[in-house]
Amino acid sequence: MNGVLAFVFDLIVVILRVAIPVLSVVIFVKIYSSLRHNRRDERPLIMLFDDFSKKAVPVLYWENSIGRSKWCDIFLNDSTVSREHAVLLRRDDGWSITDTGSKAGVFVNGEKISERTNIYLNDKIRIGSTTLIVKRAEEFEGASRRSWFFRPTDKSSISPKVLLLLISIFFLLVTIEACLNSQSLETGVIDMMPFTYGLITIALMWGTYLVTSLVFKRVNFEIESLAFFLTGTGIMLSVHQSERQALVQIISAVVGIVLFEFLIKFLEDPDRVGQYTKWIYIASLGLLAINLIFGTTQYGAANWINIGGISVQPSEVVKVGFIIVGAGSLDQLQTKKNLLGFIIFSAMCVGALALMGDFGTALIFFATFLLLSFMRSGDFKTLILAVTSAVFASTIVLRFKPYISERFKAWGHSFEEPYVWDTGYQQARTLIYCASGGLFGVGIGNGFCKELFASESDIVIGIVCEEMGIIVALVLAVSIGALVFYARAITTRSRSTFYSISACCAAGLLVVQLSLNIFGATDILPLTGVTFPFISAGGSSMIACWGLLAFIKAADERTYAIKKQGLFTSSEV
């Protein structure tokens, strides 16, 4: 390559290495800015008027606990009312109320109810010695409540098309950088394969948008945009390591998108989900049982099943079932206060994973169990008992699994003898390569971290930092981490406690998995062998990540069209 061409080549490379991190920051800001804007104030859906005091009680949520406990959504200062007396909930066909095992019972228009009962305007609900009259929300005269996260504004947020255009430009820049690697400079031959995979990813993204907007009539596409931003970045990083693996990632993304859309439709009706929960319970345990019987060992864990030359991890799919089984609508959770069934299910899942030797995934399930248990009951005693049991089990594991014990010994000492050449080798080299990438990276395909064992999965953060720079690595990590704040923010606007719990737990699971991957690879925690969501190579992981995002998407009040006549039926008049 002559001097002029070499100069032009170097100039293009410099521009790309600066433009890619800057554009990644812009995409992150635009996605979450759009998620925060154009939301309604939390004005009441209906009103309840105390027949004795004449005070108005605004009903803000789709599912509302009623009782003497100050933690209830509707607090009644009445000694004849149970701590958790009833649940007032809304569905598309109207409002109803459920007695959740109270002592005094619930009466609607003088009749005691024994199951979920529909209510209408001007109905009288007697709870203890308190009588509440149902009224329209328009009769509320107080100020609306503002969310800490959402910011209603007259300014329009970025349109999905513009957002996808930004992501498309990002992918084009990344593919160009991947084509113009150091090998191209030496040989003068440009590898066009990354460009091909980049175009396929862009086409898949736009195709999904067209289907969701034209067929499913959805107007919001931020969650999907975030998923494609992460998915496409992972695909481009894997091209130079293995074209076959990049193809597997694309195919897995397609399967994940199908699962994503199926789950959104399935989750549309929380009552329907409740009807299928026991079957999902059985299917999840069945998958793990099949894995225990027929699983083969890879990377120290027997959690793989080979089907026609393709390796899959059933435990990744079970993550979706685990959250469905753990979540539930408020009337179900308060009526069925006993967590024993879910505790047994969780113990069987974690135990099966431990028997497979997949302690990283077992830890993810356990952390998700703690979050689900707390959101279901708020019972700290259950959490303390679970943590104590886990600590006891961990001592047994360290006793009978020597290689796990060796990882703990090397923890925090990866640069010290003898670990730097043995159990700490991966972490020590990962840290070196992370530092060598600097802010903007050395360019996709130019790094050396990809030569390490499991660099495409367990320690992929080293490749991201080395080849794309610390800025992009931080953007990718924060993009997933911020889902926790978004999921928490939409809990008060969700149509069911099922959505609130499942969204928070899905986001929490992804963040726990992300933390174990990054902190394990950088020696902040022991290396556990779990994947970086969407970025690490692994078809089963990709599919599961898309499935988990469906819970967050379903919790968004904009996802499902809400008909105005669904508030009350004609019987109210």
Coordinates of C-alpha atoms in Angstrom, one line a residue:
M1 CA 0.0 0.0 0.0
N2 CA 1.5 3.3 -1.1
G3 CA 2.0 6.3 1.2
V4 CA -1.1 8.2 0.2
L5 CA -3.4 5.3 0.6
A6 CA -1.8 4.4 3.9
F7 CA -2.4 8.0 5.1
V8 CA -6.1 7.9 4.0
F9 CA -6.4 4.5 5.6
D10 CA -5.0 5.7 8.9
L11 CA -7.2 8.9 8.8
I12 CA -10.4 6.8 8.3
V13 CA -9.4 4.5 11.2
V14 CA -8.8 7.4 13.5
I15 CA -12.2 8.9 12.6
L16 CA -13.9 5.6 13.1
R17 CA -12.3 4.9 16.5
V18 CA -13.5 8.3 17.8
A19 CA -16.9 8.3 16.1
I20 CA -18.0 4.8 17.3
P21 CA -17.8 5.6 21.0
V22 CA -19.4 9.0 20.6
L23 CA -22.3 7.6 18.6
S24 CA -22.7 4.8 21.2
V25 CA -23.2 7.4 23.9
V26 CA -25.7 9.3 21.8
I27 CA -27.7 6.1 21.1
F28 CA -27.8 5.2 24.9
V29 CA -28.9 8.8 25.8
K30 CA -31.6 8.8 23.1
I31 CA -33.0 5.4 24.0
Y32 CA -33.4 6.2 27.7
S33 CA -34.5 9.8 27.0
S34 CA -37.3 8.4 24.9
L35 CA -38.3 6.0 27.6
R36 CA -38.7 8.8 30.1
H37 CA -40.7 11.2 27.9
N38 CA -44.3 11.4 26.9
R39 CA -45.9 9.5 29.8
R40 CA -49.1 10.4 31.5
D41 CA -49.2 11.9 35.0
E42 CA -50.3 9.4 37.6
R43 CA -53.8 10.6 37.9
P44 CA -56.5 8.3 39.5
L45 CA -58.1 5.6 37.5
I46 CA -61.2 5.7 39.7
M47 CA -62.2 7.1 43.1
L48 CA -63.4 5.6 46.3
F49 CA -65.5 7.8 48.6
D50 CA -65.7 6.9 52.3
D51 CA -69.4 6.9 53.1
F52 CA -68.8 8.1 56.7
S53 CA -66.0 10.6 56.5
K54 CA -66.8 11.7 52.9
K55 CA -63.1 11.7 52.1
A56 CA -62.0 10.8 48.6
V57 CA -59.5 7.9 48.1
P58 CA -57.8 8.0 44.7
V59 CA -57.1 4.6 43.1
L60 CA -53.9 5.0 41.2
Y61 CA -53.0 1.4 40.1
W62 CA -54.4 -1.5 38.2
E63 CA -54.0 -3.7 41.3
N64 CA -54.4 -2.2 44.8
S65 CA -54.0 -3.8 48.1
I66 CA -56.6 -2.7 50.7
G67 CA -56.0 -3.1 54.5
R68 CA -55.0 -1.8 57.9
S69 CA -51.3 -2.2 57.1
K70 CA -49.6 1.1 56.2
W71 CA -47.9 -0.7 53.4
C72 CA -51.2 -1.2 51.6
D73 CA -52.0 0.9 48.6
I74 CA -55.3 1.9 50.1
F75 CA -54.9 2.3 53.9
L76 CA -57.9 2.0 56.1
N77 CA -57.5 3.1 59.7
D78 CA -60.2 0.7 61.0
S79 CA -59.5 -1.9 63.7
T80 CA -62.1 -4.2 62.1
V81 CA -60.1 -4.4 58.9
S82 CA -57.4 -7.1 58.4
R83 CA -53.8 -6.0 57.7
E84 CA -54.2 -7.3 54.1
H85 CA -57.9 -7.4 53.6
A86 CA -58.7 -7.3 49.9
V87 CA -57.4 -6.5 46.5
L88 CA -59.1 -4.1 44.1
L89 CA -58.0 -4.7 40.5
R90 CA -58.7 -3.7 37.0
R91 CA -58.8 -5.9 33.9
D92 CA -59.9 -5.0 30.3
D93 CA -63.4 -6.0 31.1
G94 CA -63.8 -3.8 34.1
W95 CA -63.0 -3.5 37.8
S96 CA -63.3 -6.3 40.4
I97 CA -62.5 -6.9 44.1
T98 CA -61.2 -10.0 45.8
D99 CA -61.2 -11.0 49.5
T100 CA -57.7 -12.2 50.3
G101 CA -58.5 -14.3 53.4
S102 CA -59.7 -11.5 55.7
K103 CA -61.5 -12.2 59.0
A104 CA -64.5 -9.9 58.5
G105 CA -65.0 -10.5 54.8
V106 CA -65.8 -8.2 52.0
F107 CA -69.4 -7.1 51.1
V108 CA -70.5 -5.6 47.7
N109 CA -73.9 -3.9 47.9
G110 CA -74.7 -5.8 51.1
E111 CA -73.7 -9.3 49.8
K112 CA -70.6 -11.1 51.1
I113 CA -68.3 -12.2 48.3
S114 CA -66.3 -15.5 48.1
E115 CA -64.4 -15.0 44.9
R116 CA -63.3 -12.2 42.5
T117 CA -66.4 -10.0 42.0
N118 CA -67.1 -7.3 39.4
I119 CA -67.9 -3.8 40.7
Y120 CA -69.5 -0.8 38.9
L121 CA -70.1 2.9 39.4
N122 CA -71.9 3.8 42.7
D123 CA -71.5 0.3 44.1
K124 CA -70.9 0.2 47.8
I125 CA -68.0 -1.9 49.1
R126 CA -68.0 -2.7 52.8
I127 CA -64.6 -3.7 54.3
G128 CA -64.8 -4.1 58.1
S129 CA -66.9 -1.2 59.3
T130 CA -65.8 1.1 56.4
T131 CA -68.0 1.6 53.4
L132 CA -66.5 2.8 50.1
I133 CA -68.5 4.1 47.2
V134 CA -67.1 3.7 43.6
K135 CA -66.9 7.0 41.6
R136 CA -65.4 8.2 38.4
A137 CA -61.9 9.5 38.4
E138 CA -63.1 12.9 37.0
E139 CA -64.4 13.7 40.4
F140 CA -60.9 13.9 41.8
E141 CA -59.8 17.5 42.4
G142 CA -56.3 17.0 43.9
A143 CA -52.9 17.4 42.1
S144 CA -51.6 14.6 40.0
R145 CA -48.6 12.7 41.2
R146 CA -45.3 13.0 39.3
S147 CA -42.9 10.2 38.8
W148 CA -39.2 10.5 39.7
F149 CA -38.3 8.8 36.4
F150 CA -40.8 9.9 33.8
R151 CA -40.8 13.5 32.6
P152 CA -44.0 14.6 30.8
T153 CA -43.0 17.2 28.2
D154 CA -44.5 19.0 25.2
K155 CA -41.3 18.2 23.3
S156 CA -41.6 15.1 21.2
S157 CA -39.1 12.3 21.9
I158 CA -37.0 10.8 19.2
S159 CA -39.0 8.8 16.7
P160 CA -38.3 5.0 16.3
K161 CA -37.2 5.5 12.7
V162 CA -34.6 8.2 13.6
L163 CA -33.4 6.0 16.5
L164 CA -33.0 3.0 14.2
L165 CA -31.2 5.2 11.7
L166 CA -28.6 6.1 14.4
I167 CA -28.1 2.5 15.3
S168 CA -27.8 1.6 11.6
I169 CA -25.1 4.2 11.2
F170 CA -23.4 2.8 14.3
F171 CA -23.4 -0.7 12.8
L172 CA -22.1 0.6 9.4
L173 CA -19.2 2.3 11.2
V174 CA -18.4 -0.8 13.2
T175 CA -18.5 -3.0 10.1
I176 CA -16.2 -0.6 8.2
E177 CA -13.7 -0.7 11.1
A178 CA -14.0 -4.5 11.3
C179 CA -13.2 -4.6 7.5
L180 CA -10.2 -2.2 7.8
N181 CA -8.3 -4.1 10.4
S182 CA -4.5 -4.4 10.7
Q183 CA -4.4 -7.4 8.4
S184 CA -6.1 -5.4 5.6
L185 CA -3.4 -2.8 6.0
E186 CA -0.6 -5.4 5.6
T187 CA -2.1 -7.3 2.7
G188 CA -4.1 -4.6 1.0
V189 CA -7.0 -7.0 0.8
I190 CA -10.2 -5.9 2.6
D191 CA -12.3 -8.7 4.3
M192 CA -15.9 -8.0 3.4
M193 CA -17.4 -10.7 5.6
P194 CA -18.0 -8.3 8.6
F195 CA -19.8 -5.9 6.2
T196 CA -22.1 -8.8 5.2
Y197 CA -23.0 -9.7 8.8
G198 CA -23.5 -6.0 9.5
L199 CA -26.0 -5.6 6.7
I200 CA -27.9 -8.7 7.8
T201 CA -28.2 -7.3 11.3
I202 CA -29.5 -4.0 10.1
A203 CA -32.0 -5.7 7.8
L204 CA -33.2 -7.9 10.7
M205 CA -33.6 -4.8 12.9
W206 CA -35.6 -2.8 10.3
G207 CA -37.7 -5.9 9.5
T208 CA -38.6 -6.4 13.1
Y209 CA -39.6 -2.8 13.4
L210 CA -41.9 -3.0 10.3
V211 CA -43.6 -6.1 11.6
T212 CA -44.2 -4.6 15.1
S213 CA -45.4 -1.3 13.8
L214 CA -47.6 -2.5 10.9
V215 CA -48.8 -5.9 12.1
F216 CA -48.9 -5.4 15.9
K217 CA -49.6 -1.7 15.7
R218 CA -47.1 -0.8 18.4
V219 CA -45.7 2.8 18.6
N220 CA -42.9 2.3 21.0
F221 CA -39.7 0.5 20.0
E222 CA -37.1 1.6 22.5
I223 CA -36.6 -1.8 24.3
E224 CA -36.2 -3.5 21.0
S225 CA -33.7 -0.8 19.8
L226 CA -31.6 -1.4 22.9
A227 CA -31.7 -5.1 22.3
F228 CA -30.6 -4.7 18.7
F229 CA -27.8 -2.2 19.7
L230 CA -26.4 -4.8 22.1
T231 CA -27.0 -7.8 19.9
G232 CA -25.4 -6.3 16.8
T233 CA -22.4 -5.2 18.7
G234 CA -21.9 -8.8 20.0
I235 CA -22.3 -10.2 16.5
M236 CA -19.7 -7.8 15.0
L237 CA -17.2 -8.7 17.8
S238 CA -17.5 -12.4 17.0
V239 CA -17.0 -12.2 13.3
H240 CA -13.2 -12.1 13.4
Q241 CA -13.2 -14.9 15.9
S242 CA -15.5 -17.3 14.2
E243 CA -17.8 -16.7 11.2
R244 CA -19.8 -19.8 12.2
Q245 CA -20.3 -18.3 15.7
A246 CA -21.5 -15.0 14.2
L247 CA -24.0 -16.9 12.1
V248 CA -25.2 -18.8 15.2
Q249 CA -25.7 -15.5 17.0
I250 CA -27.8 -14.1 14.1
I251 CA -29.9 -17.3 14.0
S252 CA -30.3 -17.2 17.8
A253 CA -31.3 -13.6 17.6
V254 CA -34.1 -14.4 15.2
V255 CA -35.3 -17.2 17.5
G256 CA -35.0 -14.8 20.4
I257 CA -37.1 -12.2 18.6
V258 CA -39.8 -14.8 17.9
L259 CA -39.8 -15.8 21.6
F260 CA -39.9 -12.1 22.5
E261 CA -43.1 -11.5 20.4
F262 CA -44.7 -14.7 21.6
L263 CA -44.2 -13.8 25.2
I264 CA -45.6 -10.3 24.8
K265 CA -48.8 -11.8 23.4
F266 CA -48.9 -14.6 26.0
L267 CA -48.3 -12.1 28.9
E268 CA -51.1 -9.8 27.7
D269 CA -53.6 -11.4 30.1
P270 CA -52.1 -12.0 33.6
D271 CA -55.0 -14.3 34.5
R272 CA -54.2 -16.5 31.5
V273 CA -50.6 -16.6 32.6
G274 CA -51.8 -17.8 36.0
Q275 CA -53.7 -20.7 34.4
Y276 CA -50.5 -22.0 32.7
T277 CA -48.1 -21.4 35.6
K278 CA -48.3 -25.0 36.9
W279 CA -47.5 -26.3 33.4
I280 CA -44.5 -23.9 33.1
Y281 CA -43.4 -25.1 36.5
I282 CA -43.5 -28.8 35.3
A283 CA -41.8 -28.0 32.0
S284 CA -39.0 -26.0 33.6
L285 CA -38.2 -28.9 36.0
G286 CA -38.5 -31.3 33.1
L287 CA -35.9 -29.4 31.1
L288 CA -33.5 -29.5 34.0
A289 CA -34.1 -33.2 34.5
I290 CA -33.4 -33.9 30.9
N291 CA -30.2 -31.8 31.2
L292 CA -29.2 -33.9 34.3
I293 CA -29.7 -37.2 32.4
F294 CA -28.4 -36.4 29.0
G295 CA -26.2 -33.4 29.5
T296 CA -22.6 -33.3 28.4
T297 CA -19.7 -31.5 30.1
Q298 CA -18.3 -28.4 28.5
Y299 CA -16.1 -25.8 30.2
G300 CA -16.4 -27.8 33.5
A301 CA -20.3 -27.9 33.6
A302 CA -22.6 -30.6 32.4
N303 CA -25.3 -28.2 31.3
W304 CA -25.1 -28.8 27.6
I305 CA -27.3 -31.0 25.4
N306 CA -26.1 -31.9 21.9
I307 CA -28.9 -32.1 19.3
G308 CA -27.8 -32.8 15.7
G309 CA -24.4 -31.2 16.3
I310 CA -25.9 -28.2 17.9
S311 CA -25.2 -27.5 21.6
V312 CA -28.0 -25.9 23.7
Q313 CA -28.3 -24.9 27.4
P314 CA -31.8 -25.7 28.7
S315 CA -31.0 -23.7 31.9
E316 CA -31.0 -20.5 29.9
V317 CA -34.6 -21.0 28.7
V318 CA -35.6 -22.0 32.3
K319 CA -34.8 -18.4 33.4
V320 CA -37.9 -17.3 31.6
G321 CA -40.0 -20.0 33.3
F322 CA -38.5 -19.2 36.6
I323 CA -39.7 -15.7 36.6
I324 CA -43.2 -16.6 35.4
V325 CA -43.6 -19.1 38.2
G326 CA -42.3 -16.6 40.8
A327 CA -44.5 -13.7 39.8
G328 CA -48.2 -13.4 40.1
S329 CA -51.1 -10.9 40.3
L330 CA -51.7 -9.3 43.6
D331 CA -54.9 -11.1 44.6
Q332 CA -53.1 -14.4 44.0
L333 CA -50.1 -13.5 46.0
Q334 CA -52.0 -12.1 49.0
T335 CA -54.4 -15.0 49.0
K336 CA -51.6 -17.6 48.7
K337 CA -49.2 -16.1 51.2
N338 CA -47.3 -19.4 51.6
L339 CA -44.1 -19.3 49.6
L340 CA -43.4 -22.9 50.2
G341 CA -44.3 -24.0 46.6
F342 CA -42.0 -21.4 45.1
I343 CA -39.2 -22.1 47.6
I344 CA -39.3 -25.8 46.7
F345 CA -39.3 -25.0 42.9
S346 CA -36.3 -22.6 43.4
A347 CA -34.4 -25.1 45.5
M348 CA -34.9 -27.8 42.8
C349 CA -33.7 -25.4 40.1
V350 CA -30.6 -24.3 42.0
G351 CA -29.9 -27.8 43.2
A352 CA -30.1 -29.2 39.6
L353 CA -27.7 -26.5 38.4
A354 CA -25.3 -27.3 41.2
L355 CA -25.3 -31.0 40.3
M356 CA -24.5 -30.0 36.7
G357 CA -21.5 -28.0 38.1
D358 CA -23.0 -24.7 36.7
F359 CA -22.5 -22.7 39.9
G360 CA -22.5 -19.4 38.1
T361 CA -26.0 -19.9 36.7
A362 CA -27.1 -21.3 40.1
L363 CA -26.0 -18.1 41.7
I364 CA -28.0 -16.1 39.2
F365 CA -31.1 -18.2 40.0
F366 CA -30.5 -17.8 43.7
A367 CA -30.2 -14.0 43.5
T368 CA -33.4 -13.9 41.4
F369 CA -35.1 -16.0 44.0
L370 CA -34.2 -13.6 46.7
L371 CA -35.6 -10.7 44.6
L372 CA -38.8 -12.5 43.7
S373 CA -39.4 -13.6 47.3
F374 CA -39.0 -10.1 48.7
M375 CA -41.2 -8.5 46.0
R376 CA -43.9 -11.2 46.6
S377 CA -44.0 -11.0 50.4
G378 CA -41.5 -8.4 51.8
D379 CA -40.6 -11.1 54.4
F380 CA -37.0 -10.6 55.5
K381 CA -37.1 -13.8 57.6
T382 CA -37.5 -15.9 54.4
L383 CA -34.5 -14.1 52.9
I384 CA -32.3 -14.5 55.9
L385 CA -33.1 -18.2 56.1
A386 CA -32.4 -18.6 52.3
V387 CA -29.0 -16.7 52.6
T388 CA -28.0 -18.8 55.6
S389 CA -28.8 -22.0 53.8
A390 CA -26.8 -20.8 50.8
V391 CA -23.8 -20.0 52.9
F392 CA -24.0 -23.5 54.4
A393 CA -24.3 -25.1 51.0
S394 CA -21.4 -23.0 49.7
T395 CA -19.1 -24.5 52.3
I396 CA -20.0 -28.0 51.2
V397 CA -19.4 -27.1 47.6
L398 CA -15.9 -25.7 48.4
R399 CA -15.2 -28.9 50.3
F400 CA -16.2 -31.3 47.5
K401 CA -15.4 -29.3 44.4
P402 CA -11.6 -28.5 44.5
Y403 CA -11.6 -26.5 41.3
I404 CA -14.1 -24.1 42.8
S405 CA -12.0 -23.8 45.9
E406 CA -9.0 -23.0 43.7
R407 CA -10.9 -20.1 42.0
F408 CA -11.6 -18.6 45.4
K409 CA -7.9 -18.9 46.4
A410 CA -6.9 -17.1 43.2
W411 CA -9.5 -14.4 43.7
G412 CA -7.8 -11.0 44.2
H413 CA -4.4 -12.5 43.5
S414 CA -4.4 -13.0 39.7
F415 CA -1.1 -11.2 39.2
E416 CA 0.7 -13.1 42.0
E417 CA 2.6 -16.4 41.8
P418 CA 1.6 -19.1 41.2
Y419 CA -1.9 -18.0 40.1
V420 CA -0.7 -15.7 37.4
W421 CA 0.2 -18.8 35.3
D422 CA -2.7 -21.0 36.4
T423 CA -6.1 -20.1 37.8
G424 CA -5.5 -16.4 37.6
Y425 CA -4.1 -16.4 34.1
Q426 CA -7.4 -15.4 32.3
Q427 CA -8.2 -12.5 34.7
A428 CA -4.6 -11.2 34.6
R429 CA -4.5 -11.1 30.8
T430 CA -8.0 -9.7 30.6
L431 CA -7.0 -6.8 32.8
I432 CA -3.9 -6.1 30.7
Y433 CA -5.9 -6.2 27.5
C434 CA -8.6 -4.0 29.0
A435 CA -6.0 -1.4 29.8
S436 CA -4.3 -1.6 26.4
G437 CA -7.5 -0.6 24.6
G438 CA -7.7 2.8 26.3
L439 CA -10.7 5.0 25.7
F440 CA -11.2 4.3 22.0
G441 CA -9.8 0.7 21.5
V442 CA -7.3 -0.7 19.0
G443 CA -10.0 -1.5 16.4
I444 CA -12.2 -4.6 15.9
G445 CA -10.1 -7.6 15.0
N446 CA -6.8 -6.0 16.1
G447 CA -6.8 -7.2 19.7
F448 CA -5.0 -10.2 21.3
C449 CA -7.6 -11.0 24.0
K450 CA -9.4 -13.2 21.5
E451 CA -6.6 -15.6 21.8
L452 CA -7.5 -16.5 25.4
F453 CA -9.6 -19.4 26.3
A454 CA -13.4 -18.6 26.6
S455 CA -12.6 -15.0 25.4
E456 CA -15.8 -15.0 23.3
S457 CA -18.0 -15.8 26.4
D458 CA -16.7 -15.7 30.0
I459 CA -14.2 -12.9 29.5
V460 CA -15.7 -11.1 26.5
I461 CA -15.4 -7.8 28.4
G462 CA -11.6 -8.0 27.6
I463 CA -12.3 -8.0 23.9
V464 CA -14.8 -5.1 24.2
C465 CA -12.4 -2.9 26.1
E466 CA -9.4 -3.8 24.0
E467 CA -10.9 -3.5 20.5
M468 CA -13.8 -1.0 21.1
G469 CA -12.4 1.0 24.1
I470 CA -13.5 1.6 27.6
I471 CA -16.2 4.1 26.6
V472 CA -18.1 1.6 24.5
A473 CA -17.7 -1.1 27.2
L474 CA -19.2 1.3 29.8
V475 CA -22.0 2.2 27.5
L476 CA -22.9 -1.5 26.9
A477 CA -22.8 -2.2 30.7
V478 CA -24.7 0.9 31.7
S479 CA -27.3 0.2 29.0
I480 CA -28.2 -3.1 30.7
G481 CA -27.8 -1.8 34.2
A482 CA -30.2 1.1 33.6
L483 CA -32.9 -1.4 32.9
V484 CA -33.3 -1.9 36.6
F485 CA -34.2 1.8 37.1
Y486 CA -36.6 1.8 34.2
A487 CA -38.3 -1.5 35.4
R488 CA -38.6 0.0 38.9
A489 CA -40.2 3.2 37.4
I490 CA -42.9 1.4 35.4
T491 CA -44.0 -0.7 38.4
T492 CA -46.6 1.9 39.5
R493 CA -48.0 2.1 35.9
S494 CA -48.1 -1.6 35.2
R495 CA -51.5 -3.3 34.7
S496 CA -50.7 -6.1 37.2
T497 CA -48.4 -6.9 40.0
F498 CA -47.3 -9.8 37.8
Y499 CA -45.8 -7.2 35.4
S500 CA -44.2 -5.2 38.1
I501 CA -42.5 -8.2 39.7
S502 CA -41.5 -10.0 36.5
A503 CA -40.1 -6.8 35.0
C504 CA -38.0 -5.9 38.0
C505 CA -36.8 -9.5 38.4
A506 CA -35.9 -9.9 34.7
A507 CA -33.9 -6.7 34.8
G508 CA -32.3 -7.8 38.1
L509 CA -31.4 -11.1 36.6
L510 CA -29.7 -9.5 33.6
V511 CA -27.8 -7.1 35.9
V512 CA -26.6 -9.9 38.3
Q513 CA -25.5 -11.9 35.2
L514 CA -23.7 -8.8 33.8
S515 CA -22.0 -8.2 37.2
L516 CA -20.8 -11.7 37.6
N517 CA -19.4 -11.7 34.0
I518 CA -17.5 -8.3 34.3
F519 CA -16.4 -8.6 37.9
G520 CA -15.4 -12.2 37.5
A521 CA -13.3 -11.5 34.4
T522 CA -11.6 -8.5 36.1
D523 CA -10.9 -10.4 39.3
I524 CA -13.2 -8.3 41.4
L525 CA -15.2 -11.5 42.0
P526 CA -14.2 -15.1 41.5
L527 CA -14.6 -16.2 37.9
T528 CA -18.0 -17.9 37.5
G529 CA -18.3 -18.6 33.8
V530 CA -21.5 -16.8 33.0
T531 CA -22.1 -14.7 29.9
F532 CA -22.3 -11.0 29.2
P533 CA -26.0 -10.5 28.2
F534 CA -26.4 -10.1 24.4
I535 CA -22.6 -9.6 23.9
S536 CA -21.1 -13.0 24.7
A537 CA -21.2 -15.8 22.2
G538 CA -23.9 -18.4 22.9
G539 CA -27.1 -19.0 21.2
S540 CA -29.0 -20.2 24.2
S541 CA -28.0 -17.1 26.2
M542 CA -29.0 -14.8 23.3
I543 CA -32.5 -16.4 23.1
A544 CA -32.9 -16.2 26.9
C545 CA -31.9 -12.5 27.0
W546 CA -34.5 -11.6 24.4
G547 CA -37.1 -13.6 26.3
L548 CA -36.3 -11.7 29.6
L549 CA -36.7 -8.4 27.8
A550 CA -40.3 -9.4 27.0
F551 CA -41.2 -9.0 30.7
I552 CA -39.9 -5.4 30.7
K553 CA -41.7 -4.7 27.5
A554 CA -45.0 -6.2 28.8
A555 CA -44.8 -4.0 31.9
D556 CA -44.8 -0.8 29.7
E557 CA -48.3 0.6 29.7
R558 CA -47.9 1.5 26.1
T559 CA -47.4 -2.0 24.9
Y560 CA -51.0 -3.1 25.0
A561 CA -53.8 -1.0 23.6
I562 CA -56.2 0.0 26.4
K563 CA -59.8 0.5 25.4
K564 CA -61.6 3.3 27.2
Q565 CA -64.8 1.3 27.5
G566 CA -62.8 -1.3 29.4
L567 CA -63.0 0.8 32.6
F568 CA -66.7 -0.1 33.3
T569 CA -69.3 -2.0 31.4
S570 CA -72.7 -0.8 30.4
S571 CA -74.1 -2.3 33.6
E572 CA -72.7 0.7 35.6
V573 CA -75.4 3.1 34.4

